[in-house]
Amino acid sequence: MLIIPAIDLKDGRCVRLKQGDMKTATVFSEDPVAMARHWAGQGARRLHVVDLNGAVAGKPKNEKVIRQIIDAVGSELPIELGGGIRDLDTIESYIDAGVQYVVIGTAAVKNPGFLSDACYAFPGRIIAGLDAKDGKVAVEGWSKMTGHDVVDLAKKFEEYGVEALIYTDIGRDGMMGGVNIEATLRLAQSIKTPIIASGGLNSISDVQAVCAKLVPEGIVGAIAGRALYEGKLDLKKAQDAADKATQGAR
């Protein structure tokens, strides 16, 4: 299982939010490119990059710094990128620049035909993002709740052929309270598509719990943010723990 550091971009800086609220942004670095190099140096095997301004605006807003991150570390480790990606031209532009996986969130929910087209046009490169609270999906940078059920949408996205699903529990994100094992397990058991868990990863024991309970059900990664930036979680130790736990589960 991969431990995937998150680089969330707001106004060109590396920040973390609490429960997706843009007003709660804590700036952890004025230099996201240096931060990307740092995580690469710490042994990251993938990076999760989000254009937060883009997610709210519905179009890329931090493209310059994203391309600088790609240039700095894109040849060393795969980058998955989301936030404000609403058309095939944007996907193609980012993939041409060196992004390995494109994450489609709001547009996947609001315009499923677009997600289907993207999976057809870029096979193996599209990840759907499902952000939820109490089993219901949120969109537009988590600012709006929908009536869509997470499991129902996941099954639909699976039919389109997404490479993976990123499942974020909004209530846990940035709060460092542990991954929502129960909700993630329920989703994992309902589909065959690989799932990346997001929201709340806080300690080595969290990593071990995810590995023990979720990896056998198809969880292939866990995104870590605030806990890494505040020093609660050491990336190398977390990845080592994940490697040991998953080897033991085989």
Coordinates of C-alpha atoms in Angstrom, one line a residue:
M1 CA 0.0 0.0 0.0
L2 CA 1.3 3.4 -0.9
I3 CA 1.5 6.3 1.6
I4 CA 0.9 9.3 -0.7
P5 CA 1.9 12.8 0.4
A6 CA -0.6 15.5 -0.5
I7 CA 0.4 18.9 -1.9
D8 CA -2.6 21.1 -1.8
L9 CA -2.2 24.4 -3.7
K10 CA -3.9 27.6 -2.8
D11 CA -2.6 30.9 -4.4
G12 CA 0.6 29.2 -5.4
R13 CA 1.4 28.0 -1.9
C14 CA 1.3 24.6 -0.2
V15 CA -1.5 24.6 2.4
R16 CA -3.8 22.2 4.3
L17 CA -7.5 22.8 5.0
K18 CA -9.7 21.4 7.7
Q19 CA -12.8 19.6 6.4
G20 CA -12.3 21.3 3.0
D21 CA -13.0 24.8 4.2
M22 CA -10.8 27.3 2.2
K23 CA -11.0 29.8 5.2
T24 CA -9.1 27.3 7.4
A25 CA -6.0 27.1 5.2
T26 CA -2.8 26.7 7.0
V27 CA 0.3 27.6 4.9
F28 CA 2.9 24.9 5.3
S29 CA 5.2 26.1 2.5
E30 CA 5.7 29.1 0.2
D31 CA 7.6 26.8 -2.2
P32 CA 5.5 23.8 -3.3
V33 CA 8.2 22.7 -5.7
A34 CA 10.7 22.4 -2.8
M35 CA 8.1 20.5 -0.9
A36 CA 7.6 18.1 -3.8
R37 CA 11.4 17.5 -3.9
H38 CA 11.4 16.9 -0.1
W39 CA 8.7 14.2 -0.4
A40 CA 10.6 12.6 -3.3
G41 CA 13.7 12.6 -1.2
Q42 CA 11.8 11.0 1.7
G43 CA 11.0 8.0 -0.5
A44 CA 7.5 8.9 -1.7
R45 CA 6.3 6.6 -4.5
R46 CA 3.5 8.9 -5.7
L47 CA 2.4 12.5 -5.1
H48 CA -1.2 13.7 -4.7
V49 CA -1.4 17.3 -6.0
V50 CA -4.6 19.3 -5.8
D51 CA -5.4 22.7 -7.3
L52 CA -7.7 24.0 -4.5
N53 CA -8.4 27.3 -6.3
G54 CA -9.2 25.3 -9.4
A55 CA -11.6 23.1 -7.6
V56 CA -13.6 26.1 -6.5
A57 CA -13.3 28.0 -9.8
G58 CA -14.0 25.0 -12.1
K59 CA -10.8 25.6 -14.1
P60 CA -7.0 25.4 -13.5
K61 CA -5.7 28.2 -11.3
N62 CA -2.3 27.0 -10.2
E63 CA -1.1 25.6 -13.5
K64 CA 2.3 27.4 -13.4
V65 CA 3.4 25.8 -10.1
I66 CA 1.9 22.5 -11.1
R67 CA 4.1 22.4 -14.2
Q68 CA 7.1 23.4 -12.1
I69 CA 6.4 20.4 -9.7
I70 CA 6.1 18.1 -12.7
D71 CA 9.4 19.3 -14.1
A72 CA 11.1 18.9 -10.7
V73 CA 9.9 15.4 -9.7
G74 CA 7.7 14.0 -12.5
S75 CA 10.4 11.8 -13.9
E76 CA 11.1 10.3 -10.4
L77 CA 7.6 9.4 -9.2
P78 CA 4.0 9.4 -10.6
I79 CA 1.9 12.4 -9.9
E80 CA -1.9 12.3 -9.5
L81 CA -3.5 15.7 -10.1
G82 CA -7.0 17.0 -9.4
G83 CA -8.8 20.3 -9.0
G84 CA -10.8 22.1 -11.6
I85 CA -10.4 19.6 -14.4
R86 CA -13.6 19.8 -16.4
D87 CA -12.6 19.1 -20.1
L88 CA -10.6 16.7 -22.2
D89 CA -8.2 19.4 -23.4
T90 CA -7.1 20.1 -19.9
I91 CA -6.6 16.4 -19.2
E92 CA -4.5 16.0 -22.4
S93 CA -2.5 19.1 -21.5
Y94 CA -1.6 17.8 -18.1
I95 CA -0.8 14.3 -19.3
D96 CA 1.4 15.7 -22.1
A97 CA 3.2 17.7 -19.4
G98 CA 4.0 14.6 -17.4
V99 CA 1.1 13.9 -15.0
Q100 CA 0.5 10.2 -14.6
Y101 CA -3.0 10.2 -13.3
V102 CA -5.8 12.9 -13.6
V103 CA -8.3 13.0 -10.8
I104 CA -11.8 14.0 -11.8
G105 CA -14.1 14.9 -8.9
T106 CA -16.9 17.5 -9.3
A107 CA -17.2 17.0 -13.1
A108 CA -17.5 13.2 -12.6
V109 CA -20.6 13.8 -10.4
K110 CA -22.2 16.6 -12.3
N111 CA -21.3 15.3 -15.8
P112 CA -20.9 11.5 -15.8
G113 CA -20.7 11.5 -19.6
F114 CA -17.5 13.6 -19.3
L115 CA -15.9 11.0 -17.0
S116 CA -16.9 8.2 -19.4
D117 CA -15.4 10.1 -22.3
A118 CA -12.2 10.7 -20.3
C119 CA -11.8 7.0 -19.4
Y120 CA -12.3 6.1 -23.1
A121 CA -9.8 8.8 -24.3
F122 CA -7.2 8.2 -21.7
P123 CA -7.4 4.6 -20.5
G124 CA -5.5 3.8 -17.3
R125 CA -5.0 7.4 -16.5
I126 CA -8.3 8.6 -15.0
I127 CA -9.0 8.4 -11.2
A128 CA -12.4 9.5 -9.9
G129 CA -12.6 11.4 -6.7
L130 CA -15.5 10.8 -4.4
D131 CA -15.7 13.2 -1.5
A132 CA -18.4 12.4 1.0
K133 CA -19.9 13.1 4.4
D134 CA -22.3 10.7 6.0
G135 CA -22.5 8.7 2.8
K136 CA -23.5 11.6 0.6
V137 CA -21.2 13.1 -2.1
A138 CA -20.0 16.7 -2.0
V139 CA -18.8 18.8 -5.0
E140 CA -17.1 22.1 -5.9
G141 CA -14.2 21.9 -3.4
W142 CA -16.6 20.3 -0.9
S143 CA -18.7 23.5 -0.7
K144 CA -21.9 21.9 -1.9
M145 CA -23.5 18.6 -0.8
T146 CA -25.5 16.5 -3.2
G147 CA -28.0 13.8 -2.7
H148 CA -25.9 11.2 -4.4
D149 CA -25.1 8.0 -2.5
V150 CA -21.3 7.2 -2.5
V151 CA -21.7 3.5 -3.3
D152 CA -24.2 4.1 -6.1
L153 CA -21.8 6.6 -7.8
A154 CA -18.8 4.4 -7.3
K155 CA -20.5 1.5 -9.1
K156 CA -21.4 3.8 -12.0
F157 CA -17.8 5.1 -12.2
E158 CA -16.5 1.5 -12.1
E159 CA -18.6 0.7 -15.2
Y160 CA -16.9 3.6 -17.0
G161 CA -13.5 2.0 -16.4
V162 CA -11.8 4.4 -14.0
E163 CA -8.3 3.3 -12.9
A164 CA -9.0 3.9 -9.3
L165 CA -11.2 5.8 -6.9
I166 CA -10.0 8.3 -4.2
Y167 CA -12.5 8.2 -1.4
T168 CA -12.3 11.2 1.0
D169 CA -14.3 11.4 4.2
I170 CA -14.7 15.2 4.5
G171 CA -15.5 15.0 8.2
R172 CA -12.1 13.4 8.9
D173 CA -10.0 15.4 6.4
G174 CA -7.4 17.7 8.0
M175 CA -8.7 16.7 11.5
M176 CA -6.1 13.9 12.1
G177 CA -8.7 11.7 13.7
G178 CA -7.9 8.5 11.8
V179 CA -9.3 7.1 8.6
N180 CA -13.0 6.3 8.5
I181 CA -12.4 2.5 8.3
E182 CA -16.1 1.6 8.4
A183 CA -17.2 3.8 5.5
T184 CA -14.1 3.0 3.4
L185 CA -14.6 -0.7 4.0
R186 CA -18.3 -0.5 3.0
L187 CA -17.3 1.2 -0.3
A188 CA -14.4 -1.2 -1.0
Q189 CA -16.6 -4.3 -0.5
S190 CA -19.1 -2.9 -3.0
I191 CA -16.8 -2.6 -6.0
K192 CA -13.7 -4.2 -7.5
T193 CA -11.9 -1.0 -8.6
P194 CA -8.8 -0.1 -6.5
I195 CA -9.5 2.5 -3.8
I196 CA -7.2 5.2 -2.4
A197 CA -8.3 6.3 1.1
S198 CA -8.1 9.9 2.1
G199 CA -8.8 12.0 5.2
G200 CA -7.6 11.6 8.8
L201 CA -4.4 9.5 8.5
N202 CA -2.6 10.5 11.7
S203 CA -0.2 7.8 13.0
I204 CA 1.6 4.5 12.4
S205 CA -1.2 2.7 14.1
D206 CA -3.7 4.3 11.6
V207 CA -1.4 3.0 8.8
Q208 CA -1.4 -0.5 10.4
A209 CA -5.2 -0.4 10.8
V210 CA -5.8 0.5 7.2
C211 CA -3.4 -2.2 6.0
A212 CA -5.0 -4.9 8.2
K213 CA -8.7 -4.0 7.6
L214 CA -8.7 -2.4 4.1
V215 CA -5.9 -3.7 2.0
P216 CA -7.4 -7.2 1.7
E217 CA -10.5 -5.4 0.3
G218 CA -8.7 -3.5 -2.4
I219 CA -7.3 -0.4 -0.8
V220 CA -4.0 0.4 -2.6
G221 CA -3.0 3.7 -1.1
A222 CA -3.7 6.2 1.6
I223 CA -3.2 10.0 1.2
A224 CA -1.5 11.8 4.0
G225 CA -1.5 15.5 4.5
R226 CA -1.6 17.5 7.8
A227 CA -0.1 14.7 9.9
L228 CA 3.0 14.7 7.6
Y229 CA 3.3 18.5 7.6
E230 CA 2.9 18.8 11.4
G231 CA 5.4 15.9 12.1
K232 CA 2.9 13.5 13.6
L233 CA 3.7 11.0 10.8
D234 CA 7.1 10.3 9.3
L235 CA 6.7 9.3 5.6
K236 CA 9.6 6.8 5.6
K237 CA 8.4 5.1 8.8
A238 CA 4.8 5.1 7.5
Q239 CA 5.7 3.5 4.2
D240 CA 7.9 1.0 6.0
A241 CA 5.0 0.1 8.3
A242 CA 2.7 -0.2 5.3
D243 CA 5.2 -2.5 3.5
K244 CA 5.6 -4.7 6.5
A245 CA 1.9 -4.9 7.2
T246 CA 0.9 -5.7 3.6
Q247 CA 3.7 -8.3 3.3
G248 CA 2.4 -10.0 6.4
A249 CA -1.1 -10.0 5.0
R250 CA -0.1 -11.8 1.8

